[in-house]
Amino acid sequence: MLKHGILGLLNYGSMTGYEIDRTFKDSLSYFWSAQTSQIYRELQVLKKNGWATNEIIKQNGKPDKNLFTITESGKEELNRWLMEDKTEVAARSPLLMKTFFRGERSLEENIEYFSKLAGIGADFLKGMQNEPPEIDSYSKMVENPANAIYWKMTVEYGLMYAQMYINWAEKCKKELEALRDEHTAD
Amino acid sequence: MLKHGILGLLNYGSMTGYEIDRTFKDSLSYFWSAQTSQIYRELQVLKKNGWATNEIIKQNGKPDKNLFTITESGKEELNRWLMEDKTEVAARSPLLMKTFFRGERSLEENIEYFSKLAGIGADFLKGMQNEPPEIDSYSKMVENPANAIYWKMTVEYGLMYAQMYINWAEKCKKELEALRDEHTAD
DNA sequence: TGGGTCATGTAACCTGTTACATGATTAG
DNA sequence: CTAATCATGTAACAGGTTACATGACCCA
């Protein structure tokens, strides 16, 4: 998966591992986090597969740059991946795993838990609304402005998801509060 | 993560690897998929960590059962995990990774893509509404009916998520259609 | 007689995480 | 003087996937 993300970025233009790492951390982290070490390792795989070539650029003072460029075969692989359809709605969710087993903890603690989730969701939403991932910085990077519509769609997903997440957490909280109030009413 | 899911199940009662595997595949797969091989491997880790003990139960005709039971230390670990708060709203999303790079494909193909996503979302939603993960079968398994509320919350999340997913896919589709119609109107 | 269920796993591989290592330049 | 930025990675480990292997019993 990360391989294809890197191919997608290289398809916009040649980049060094460092730049790819920065892009993931600064702009794509809300839907994909990647470790620096993994990026450098995957770049070696891309090279081995013939999907990218590299070129050392001498610098003085700083370490040399290792600039990667996508090949024709890399572009084919990128397109193959984009066309393949293996779409699953449900994704692995640590959140739901934890929710599922919460019966082990007290009502009060769980009310607190969902309250915290709602708060975290609200912070995430606010963050996204105030400083949406820097679409403009990609626009400069890429000649074709048509891409921006797809970038915005991922942001839109983030906003809609965050809202749903908050609604869900609040609903859960209310259900537990109702349960608690039933008991204490006796 | 899977370790803790297994611990959570063992906390309901002793189980064999086969039963754990069935439970994940039949009932928890909408938020966590697990390979049979991984379950058997993780059970060895639980044992090694002192979180579970096992007992061979002789059978004739069928292979012997290997029944696992949670230990006190395993219960502590389960509770430690439930109490720890490491909640991230955003999760790694292959869906968004693919969406982000769709500028590489044609408008028409992408309209088709989002249309398919909306359909897949609708099928998932229908499936969940018609046959929600067998909450009843857990209820039999577990003495404490209070757990059911948390199980239902995970199902509720599934329903809300599926709806949001469909709305998003349809919105994306409409945006692209509008773009196409602008161009063809010239 | 053929497929499904019960029931166990191993081996190899791929992907992601954590920890470590180096070193110059630049801005506060 | 110190922290951040630029820029490269390696090693070990943890977690997840794919493929393979075995074998009896039961139902249609």
GROMACS .gro file of C-alpha atoms (C1' of nucleotides) in nm:
model
  428
    1MET     CA    1   0.000   0.000   0.000
    2LEU     CA    2   0.271   0.247   0.100
    3LYS     CA    3   0.456   0.144  -0.218
    4HIS     CA    4   0.166   0.276  -0.422
    5GLY     CA    5   0.142   0.594  -0.222
    6ILE     CA    6   0.508   0.659  -0.290
    7LEU     CA    7   0.459   0.578  -0.659
    8GLY     CA    8   0.170   0.824  -0.666
    9LEU     CA    9   0.389   1.100  -0.526
   10LEU     CA   10   0.679   1.019  -0.758
   11ASN     CA   11   0.433   1.038  -1.044
   12TYR     CA   12   0.384   1.406  -0.959
   13GLY     CA   13   0.758   1.458  -0.987
   14SER     CA   14   1.095   1.323  -0.873
   15MET     CA   15   1.150   1.331  -0.499
   16THR     CA   16   1.400   1.230  -0.234
   17GLY     CA   17   1.314   0.999   0.054
   18TYR     CA   18   1.324   1.298   0.282
   19GLU     CA   19   1.070   1.490   0.077
   20ILE     CA   20   0.841   1.189   0.057
   21ASP     CA   21   0.865   1.149   0.431
   22ARG     CA   22   0.781   1.517   0.485
   23THR     CA   23   0.483   1.491   0.252
   24PHE     CA   24   0.343   1.193   0.439
   25LYS     CA   25   0.395   1.356   0.776
   26ASP     CA   26   0.275   1.704   0.685
   27SER     CA   27  -0.010   1.631   0.451
   28LEU     CA   28  -0.119   1.271   0.423
   29SER     CA   29  -0.091   1.168   0.785
   30TYR     CA   30  -0.466   1.200   0.844
   31PHE     CA   31  -0.522   0.894   0.630
   32TRP     CA   32  -0.181   0.731   0.618
   33SER     CA   33   0.106   0.743   0.861
   34ALA     CA   34   0.444   0.617   0.752
   35GLN     CA   35   0.768   0.571   0.935
   36THR     CA   36   1.082   0.729   0.791
   37SER     CA   37   1.259   0.396   0.800
   38GLN     CA   38   0.982   0.231   0.604
   39ILE     CA   39   0.995   0.493   0.331
   40TYR     CA   40   1.366   0.442   0.275
   41ARG     CA   41   1.315   0.067   0.271
   42GLU     CA   42   1.024   0.082   0.025
   43LEU     CA   43   1.225   0.307  -0.206
   44GLN     CA   44   1.480   0.027  -0.233
   45VAL     CA   45   1.198  -0.211  -0.326
   46LEU     CA   46   1.064   0.026  -0.593
   47LYS     CA   47   1.413   0.039  -0.738
   48LYS     CA   48   1.453  -0.338  -0.726
   49ASN     CA   49   1.117  -0.381  -0.901
   50GLY     CA   50   1.220  -0.138  -1.171
   51TRP     CA   51   0.943   0.106  -1.076
   52ALA     CA   52   1.183   0.388  -0.996
   53THR     CA   53   1.541   0.490  -1.070
   54ASN     CA   54   1.762   0.698  -0.846
   55GLU     CA   55   2.033   0.954  -0.889
   56ILE     CA   56   2.274   1.086  -0.629
   57ILE     CA   57   2.296   1.462  -0.616
   58LYS     CA   58   2.611   1.592  -0.453
   59GLN     CA   59   2.568   1.868  -0.200
   60ASN     CA   60   2.824   2.039   0.014
   61GLY     CA   61   2.770   2.072   0.383
   62LYS     CA   62   2.456   1.858   0.374
   63PRO     CA   63   2.434   1.485   0.302
   64ASP     CA   64   2.398   1.405  -0.066
   65LYS     CA   65   2.046   1.384  -0.199
   66ASN     CA   66   1.915   1.058  -0.338
   67LEU     CA   67   1.655   1.162  -0.591
   68PHE     CA   68   1.402   0.903  -0.710
   69THR     CA   69   1.220   0.913  -1.043
   70ILE     CA   70   0.927   0.697  -1.150
   71THR     CA   71   0.979   0.474  -1.456
   72GLU     CA   72   0.731   0.369  -1.725
   73SER     CA   73   0.692   0.038  -1.549
   74GLY     CA   74   0.626   0.225  -1.224
   75LYS     CA   75   0.352   0.425  -1.393
   76GLU     CA   76   0.198   0.104  -1.520
   77GLU     CA   77   0.202  -0.040  -1.170
   78LEU     CA   78   0.043   0.277  -1.030
   79ASN     CA   79  -0.236   0.253  -1.286
   80ARG     CA   80  -0.282  -0.116  -1.233
   81TRP     CA   81  -0.334  -0.047  -0.863
   82LEU     CA   82  -0.578   0.237  -0.930
   83MET     CA   83  -0.785   0.018  -1.159
   84GLU     CA   84  -0.796  -0.293  -0.946
   85ASP     CA   85  -1.107  -0.311  -0.736
   86LYS     CA   86  -1.072  -0.462  -0.397
   87THR     CA   87  -1.294  -0.233  -0.201
   88GLU     CA   88  -1.398  -0.327   0.148
   89VAL     CA   89  -1.628  -0.097   0.339
   90ALA     CA   90  -1.527  -0.219   0.681
   91ALA     CA   91  -1.173  -0.164   0.795
   92ARG     CA   92  -0.988  -0.301   1.092
   93SER     CA   93  -1.084  -0.087   1.386
   94PRO     CA   94  -0.894  -0.083   1.717
   95LEU     CA   95  -1.165   0.154   1.840
   96LEU     CA   96  -1.440  -0.102   1.794
   97MET     CA   97  -1.226  -0.382   1.933
   98LYS     CA   98  -1.193  -0.184   2.252
   99THR     CA   99  -1.557  -0.085   2.256
  100PHE     CA  100  -1.669  -0.443   2.213
  101PHE     CA  101  -1.501  -0.554   2.534
  102ARG     CA  102  -1.589  -0.256   2.752
  103GLY     CA  103  -1.839  -0.460   2.956
  104GLU     CA  104  -1.537  -0.550   3.168
  105ARG     CA  105  -1.516  -0.191   3.298
  106SER     CA  106  -1.765   0.008   3.505
  107LEU     CA  107  -2.054   0.214   3.369
  108GLU     CA  108  -1.904   0.533   3.506
  109GLU     CA  109  -1.568   0.468   3.349
  110ASN     CA  110  -1.731   0.392   3.016
  111ILE     CA  111  -1.936   0.710   3.021
  112GLU     CA  112  -1.610   0.894   3.074
  113TYR     CA  113  -1.454   0.694   2.790
  114PHE     CA  114  -1.717   0.791   2.532
  115SER     CA  115  -1.713   1.146   2.656
  116LYS     CA  116  -1.342   1.158   2.590
  117LEU     CA  117  -1.390   1.006   2.244
  118ALA     CA  118  -1.644   1.273   2.154
  119GLY     CA  119  -1.397   1.539   2.268
  120ILE     CA  120  -1.114   1.390   2.065
  121GLY     CA  121  -1.344   1.375   1.762
  122ALA     CA  122  -1.439   1.740   1.810
  123ASP     CA  123  -1.074   1.844   1.831
  124PHE     CA  124  -0.993   1.651   1.516
  125LEU     CA  125  -1.286   1.814   1.335
  126LYS     CA  126  -1.189   2.161   1.450
  127GLY     CA  127  -0.831   2.098   1.344
  128MET     CA  128  -0.940   1.992   0.999
  129GLN     CA  129  -1.172   2.288   0.959
  130ASN     CA  130  -0.913   2.540   1.070
  131GLU     CA  131  -0.616   2.409   0.882
  132PRO     CA  132  -0.716   2.156   0.619
  133PRO     CA  133  -0.419   1.956   0.484
  134GLU     CA  134  -0.224   2.188   0.260
  135ILE     CA  135  -0.392   2.132  -0.071
  136ASP     CA  136  -0.225   2.445  -0.203
  137SER     CA  137   0.120   2.308  -0.146
  138TYR     CA  138   0.040   2.012  -0.369
  139SER     CA  139  -0.106   2.238  -0.631
  140LYS     CA  140   0.229   2.412  -0.661
  141MET     CA  141   0.400   2.075  -0.681
  142VAL     CA  142   0.183   1.941  -0.956
  143GLU     CA  143   0.116   2.093  -1.294
  144ASN     CA  144  -0.234   1.946  -1.331
  145PRO     CA  145  -0.486   2.133  -1.113
  146ALA     CA  146  -0.749   1.865  -1.184
  147ASN     CA  147  -0.592   1.656  -0.910
  148ALA     CA  148  -0.707   1.903  -0.645
  149ILE     CA  149  -1.065   1.779  -0.663
  150TYR     CA  150  -0.955   1.433  -0.546
  151TRP     CA  151  -0.741   1.575  -0.270
  152LYS     CA  152  -1.040   1.773  -0.149
  153MET     CA  153  -1.251   1.459  -0.149
  154THR     CA  154  -1.019   1.300   0.104
  155VAL     CA  155  -1.051   1.609   0.323
  156GLU     CA  156  -1.429   1.598   0.285
  157TYR     CA  157  -1.423   1.237   0.397
  158GLY     CA  158  -1.225   1.340   0.703
  159LEU     CA  159  -1.484   1.602   0.793
  160MET     CA  160  -1.782   1.373   0.741
  161TYR     CA  161  -1.612   1.091   0.926
  162ALA     CA  162  -1.523   1.311   1.223
  163GLN     CA  163  -1.882   1.430   1.249
  164MET     CA  164  -2.014   1.074   1.239
  165TYR     CA  165  -1.758   0.969   1.499
  166ILE     CA  166  -1.869   1.246   1.736
  167ASN     CA  167  -2.238   1.158   1.684
  168TRP     CA  168  -2.168   0.795   1.757
  169ALA     CA  169  -1.964   0.864   2.071
  170GLU     CA  170  -2.232   1.096   2.203
  171LYS     CA  171  -2.505   0.849   2.131
  172CYS     CA  172  -2.313   0.579   2.319
  173LYS     CA  173  -2.257   0.813   2.610
  174LYS     CA  174  -2.628   0.896   2.628
  175GLU     CA  175  -2.727   0.531   2.624
  176LEU     CA  176  -2.499   0.458   2.917
  177GLU     CA  177  -2.622   0.762   3.108
  178ALA     CA  178  -2.981   0.646   3.059
  179LEU     CA  179  -2.881   0.307   3.193
  180ARG     CA  180  -2.715   0.461   3.497
  181ASP     CA  181  -3.014   0.684   3.569
  182GLU     CA  182  -3.250   0.386   3.551
  183HIS     CA  183  -3.050   0.211   3.820
  184THR     CA  184  -3.004   0.508   4.050
  185ALA     CA  185  -3.377   0.594   4.021
  186ASP     CA  186  -3.464   0.279   4.222
  187MET     CA  187  -0.425  -0.578   1.913
  188LEU     CA  188  -0.540  -0.926   1.813
  189LYS     CA  189  -0.385  -1.050   2.137
  190HIS     CA  190  -0.626  -0.833   2.330
  191GLY     CA  191  -0.922  -0.938   2.124
  192ILE     CA  192  -0.840  -1.299   2.200
  193LEU     CA  193  -0.796  -1.217   2.569
  194GLY     CA  194  -1.136  -1.048   2.564
  195LEU     CA  195  -1.299  -1.360   2.422
  196LEU     CA  196  -1.117  -1.591   2.664
  197ASN     CA  197  -1.240  -1.368   2.942
  198TYR     CA  198  -1.595  -1.469   2.849
  199GLY     CA  199  -1.498  -1.833   2.888
  200SER     CA  200  -1.238  -2.092   2.783
  201MET     CA  201  -1.214  -2.151   2.410
  202THR     CA  202  -1.014  -2.345   2.154
  203GLY     CA  203  -0.828  -2.179   1.868
  204TYR     CA  204  -1.090  -2.310   1.634
  205GLU     CA  205  -1.374  -2.148   1.830
  206ILE     CA  206  -1.187  -1.817   1.849
  207ASP     CA  207  -1.129  -1.833   1.475
  208ARG     CA  208  -1.499  -1.899   1.413
  209THR     CA  209  -1.599  -1.612   1.638
  210PHE     CA  210  -1.376  -1.369   1.454
  211LYS     CA  211  -1.493  -1.487   1.114
  212ASP     CA  212  -1.864  -1.513   1.195
  213SER     CA  213  -1.916  -1.219   1.424
  214LEU     CA  214  -1.629  -0.976   1.457
  215SER     CA  215  -1.512  -0.966   1.097
  216TYR     CA  216  -1.687  -0.636   1.030
  217PHE     CA  217  -1.435  -0.461   1.249
  218TRP     CA  218  -1.150  -0.707   1.272
  219SER     CA  219  -1.040  -0.979   1.037
  220ALA     CA  220  -0.795  -1.240   1.159
  221GLN     CA  221  -0.620  -1.522   0.983
  222THR     CA  222  -0.649  -1.870   1.130
  223SER     CA  223  -0.272  -1.903   1.133
  224GLN     CA  224  -0.236  -1.581   1.325
  225ILE     CA  225  -0.478  -1.692   1.593
  226TYR     CA  226  -0.288  -2.012   1.660
  227ARG     CA  227   0.036  -1.817   1.671
  228GLU     CA  228  -0.098  -1.552   1.908
  229LEU     CA  229  -0.233  -1.820   2.140
  230GLN     CA  230   0.124  -1.945   2.181
  231VAL     CA  231   0.230  -1.591   2.269
  232LEU     CA  232  -0.048  -1.557   2.529
  233LYS     CA  233   0.073  -1.881   2.682
  234LYS     CA  234   0.435  -1.769   2.678
  235ASN     CA  235   0.337  -1.441   2.847
  236GLY     CA  236   0.146  -1.628   3.115
  237TRP     CA  237  -0.183  -1.470   3.005
  238ALA     CA  238  -0.347  -1.803   2.928
  239THR     CA  239  -0.302  -2.170   3.006
  240ASN     CA  240  -0.400  -2.460   2.784
  241GLU     CA  241  -0.531  -2.806   2.830
  242ILE     CA  242  -0.549  -3.086   2.573
  243ILE     CA  243  -0.888  -3.252   2.554
  244LYS     CA  244  -0.880  -3.599   2.396
  245GLN     CA  245  -1.145  -3.668   2.136
  246ASN     CA  246  -1.197  -3.974   1.925
  247GLY     CA  247  -1.241  -3.944   1.553
  248LYS     CA  248  -1.167  -3.573   1.560
  249PRO     CA  249  -0.833  -3.406   1.638
  250ASP     CA  250  -0.780  -3.337   2.007
  251LYS     CA  251  -0.902  -3.001   2.132
  252ASN     CA  252  -0.658  -2.751   2.273
  253LEU     CA  253  -0.862  -2.546   2.519
  254PHE     CA  254  -0.727  -2.211   2.636
  255THR     CA  255  -0.818  -2.044   2.964
  256ILE     CA  256  -0.736  -1.686   3.069
  257THR     CA  257  -0.519  -1.642   3.380
  258GLU     CA  258  -0.528  -1.369   3.645
  259SER     CA  259  -0.233  -1.207   3.476
  260GLY     CA  260  -0.422  -1.225   3.146
  261LYS     CA  261  -0.719  -1.047   3.303
  262GLU     CA  262  -0.488  -0.777   3.431
  263GLU     CA  263  -0.344  -0.730   3.086
  264LEU     CA  264  -0.693  -0.709   2.936
  265ASN     CA  265  -0.789  -0.441   3.185
  266ARG     CA  266  -0.465  -0.254   3.137
  267TRP     CA  267  -0.538  -0.240   2.766
  268LEU     CA  268  -0.897  -0.127   2.821
  269MET     CA  269  -0.785   0.154   3.049
  270GLU     CA  270  -0.497   0.283   2.839
  271ASP     CA  271  -0.598   0.575   2.621
  272LYS     CA  272  -0.434   0.593   2.286
  273THR     CA  273  -0.724   0.702   2.078
  274GLU     CA  274  -0.670   0.829   1.729
  275VAL     CA  275  -0.965   0.945   1.527
  276ALA     CA  276  -0.805   0.893   1.191
  277ALA     CA  277  -0.707   0.546   1.088
  278ARG     CA  278  -0.498   0.426   0.799
  279SER     CA  279  -0.725   0.423   0.498
  280PRO     CA  280  -0.644   0.241   0.173
  281LEU     CA  281  -0.966   0.391   0.039
  282LEU     CA  282  -0.840   0.748   0.080
  283MET     CA  283  -0.496   0.657  -0.047
  284LYS     CA  284  -0.657   0.542  -0.371
  285THR     CA  285  -0.890   0.838  -0.386
  286PHE     CA  286  -0.606   1.084  -0.340
  287PHE     CA  287  -0.430   0.966  -0.655
  288ARG     CA  288  -0.732   0.924  -0.880
  289GLY     CA  289  -0.639   1.230  -1.087
  290GLU     CA  290  -0.431   0.984  -1.288
  291ARG     CA  291  -0.748   0.820  -1.425
  292SER     CA  292  -1.023   0.964  -1.642
  293LEU     CA  293  -1.330   1.155  -1.518
  294GLU     CA  294  -1.560   0.888  -1.657
  295GLU     CA  295  -1.373   0.607  -1.488
  296ASN     CA  296  -1.376   0.794  -1.159
  297ILE     CA  297  -1.749   0.858  -1.176
  298GLU     CA  298  -1.789   0.486  -1.224
  299TYR     CA  299  -1.552   0.426  -0.931
  300PHE     CA  300  -1.751   0.633  -0.683
  301SER     CA  301  -2.073   0.488  -0.812
  302LYS     CA  302  -1.939   0.142  -0.736
  303LEU     CA  303  -1.829   0.254  -0.389
  304ALA     CA  304  -2.177   0.383  -0.313
  305GLY     CA  305  -2.320   0.051  -0.423
  306ILE     CA  306  -2.079  -0.147  -0.209
  307GLY     CA  307  -2.166   0.076   0.086
  308ALA     CA  308  -2.536   0.019   0.028
  309ASP     CA  309  -2.487  -0.358   0.016
  310PHE     CA  310  -2.290  -0.349   0.337
  311LEU     CA  311  -2.559  -0.140   0.505
  312LYS     CA  312  -2.836  -0.369   0.387
  313GLY     CA  313  -2.643  -0.672   0.505
  314MET     CA  314  -2.598  -0.520   0.850
  315GLN     CA  315  -2.963  -0.424   0.876
  316ASN     CA  316  -3.089  -0.763   0.767
  317GLU     CA  317  -2.857  -0.980   0.967
  318PRO     CA  318  -2.671  -0.785   1.232
  319PRO     CA  319  -2.374  -0.975   1.377
  320GLU     CA  320  -2.515  -1.242   1.600
  321ILE     CA  321  -2.540  -1.060   1.927
  322ASP     CA  322  -2.766  -1.336   2.053
  323SER     CA  323  -2.502  -1.600   2.009
  324TYR     CA  324  -2.269  -1.405   2.237
  325SER     CA  325  -2.543  -1.357   2.489
  326LYS     CA  326  -2.567  -1.733   2.523
  327MET     CA  327  -2.192  -1.754   2.555
  328VAL     CA  328  -2.165  -1.497   2.828
  329GLU     CA  329  -2.341  -1.487   3.160
  330ASN     CA  330  -2.345  -1.110   3.191
  331PRO     CA  331  -2.611  -0.953   2.965
  332ALA     CA  332  -2.471  -0.607   3.035
  333ASN     CA  333  -2.208  -0.673   2.771
  334ALA     CA  334  -2.473  -0.670   2.499
  335ILE     CA  335  -2.498  -0.292   2.508
  336TYR     CA  336  -2.135  -0.258   2.402
  337TRP     CA  337  -2.173  -0.516   2.129
  338LYS     CA  338  -2.469  -0.321   1.996
  339MET     CA  339  -2.263  -0.004   1.995
  340THR     CA  340  -2.019  -0.160   1.754
  341VAL     CA  341  -2.308  -0.255   1.527
  342GLU     CA  342  -2.450   0.096   1.555
  343TYR     CA  343  -2.112   0.232   1.450
  344GLY     CA  344  -2.120   0.001   1.148
  345LEU     CA  345  -2.459   0.136   1.046
  346MET     CA  346  -2.365   0.499   1.094
  347TYR     CA  347  -2.035   0.451   0.919
  348ALA     CA  348  -2.193   0.277   0.621
  349GLN     CA  349  -2.441   0.559   0.582
  350MET     CA  350  -2.167   0.820   0.594
  351TYR     CA  351  -1.963   0.620   0.345
  352ILE     CA  352  -2.253   0.610   0.099
  353ASN     CA  353  -2.319   0.984   0.140
  354TRP     CA  354  -1.956   1.060   0.077
  355ALA     CA  355  -1.928   0.840  -0.231
  356GLU     CA  356  -2.244   0.992  -0.376
  357LYS     CA  357  -2.125   1.342  -0.308
  358CYS     CA  358  -1.797   1.268  -0.484
  359LYS     CA  359  -1.981   1.120  -0.777
  360LYS     CA  360  -2.203   1.427  -0.810
  361GLU     CA  361  -1.907   1.662  -0.801
  362LEU     CA  362  -1.742   1.475  -1.085
  363GLU     CA  363  -2.063   1.464  -1.285
  364ALA     CA  364  -2.100   1.839  -1.245
  365LEU     CA  365  -1.745   1.882  -1.371
  366ARG     CA  366  -1.812   1.660  -1.670
  367ASP     CA  367  -2.133   1.844  -1.756
  368GLU     CA  368  -1.955   2.180  -1.739
  369HIS     CA  369  -1.707   2.059  -1.997
  370THR     CA  370  -1.955   1.897  -2.231
  371ALA     CA  371  -2.182   2.206  -2.215
  372ASP     CA  372  -1.923   2.405  -2.413
  373DT     C1'  373  -1.817  -3.980  -0.392
  374DG     C1'  374  -1.771  -3.519  -0.298
  375DG     C1'  375  -1.806  -3.115  -0.022
  376DG     C1'  376  -1.860  -2.912   0.434
  377DT     C1'  377  -1.737  -2.906   0.922
  378DC     C1'  378  -1.425  -3.002   1.294
  379DA     C1'  379  -0.955  -2.926   1.440
  380DT     C1'  380  -0.486  -2.880   1.440
  381DG     C1'  381  -0.101  -2.621   1.292
  382DT     C1'  382   0.393  -2.467   1.013
  383DA     C1'  383   0.678  -2.178   0.695
  384DA     C1'  384   0.778  -1.806   0.432
  385DC     C1'  385   0.695  -1.368   0.337
  386DC     C1'  386   0.542  -0.882   0.358
  387DT     C1'  387   0.437  -0.466   0.609
  388DG     C1'  388   0.479  -0.164   0.989
  389DT     C1'  389   0.711  -0.010   1.440
  390DT     C1'  390   1.085   0.112   1.755
  391DA     C1'  391   1.526   0.222   1.847
  392DC     C1'  392   1.954   0.366   1.703
  393DA     C1'  393   2.328   0.628   1.437
  394DT     C1'  394   2.555   1.031   1.208
  395DG     C1'  395   2.666   1.506   1.111
  396DA     C1'  396   2.665   1.979   0.906
  397DT     C1'  397   2.404   2.417   0.868
  398DT     C1'  398   2.101   2.766   1.032
  399DA     C1'  399   1.800   3.047   1.316
  400DG     C1'  400   1.695   3.219   1.774
  401DC     C1'  401   2.489   2.754   2.285
  402DT     C1'  402   2.102   2.492   2.157
  403DA     C1'  403   1.731   2.326   1.904
  404DA     C1'  404   1.545   2.260   1.455
  405DT     C1'  405   1.609   2.135   0.982
  406DC     C1'  406   1.825   1.879   0.622
  407DA     C1'  407   1.943   1.417   0.487
  408DT     C1'  408   2.082   0.970   0.499
  409DG     C1'  409   1.995   0.517   0.656
  410DT     C1'  410   2.036   0.005   0.946
  411DA     C1'  411   1.872  -0.365   1.269
  412DA     C1'  412   1.561  -0.599   1.526
  413DC     C1'  413   1.116  -0.695   1.626
  414DA     C1'  414   0.602  -0.724   1.598
  415DG     C1'  415   0.198  -0.803   1.347
  416DG     C1'  416  -0.052  -0.963   0.943
  417DT     C1'  417  -0.095  -1.248   0.490
  418DT     C1'  418  -0.055  -1.643   0.181
  419DA     C1'  419   0.016  -2.093   0.097
  420DC     C1'  420   0.047  -2.543   0.244
  421DA     C1'  421  -0.053  -2.984   0.514
  422DT     C1'  422  -0.336  -3.348   0.746
  423DG     C1'  423  -0.736  -3.635   0.838
  424DA     C1'  424  -1.179  -3.818   1.011
  425DC     C1'  425  -1.663  -3.777   1.023
  426DC     C1'  426  -2.122  -3.654   0.834
  427DC     C1'  427  -2.469  -3.537   0.509
  428DA     C1'  428  -2.667  -3.530   0.043
   0.00000   0.00000   0.00000
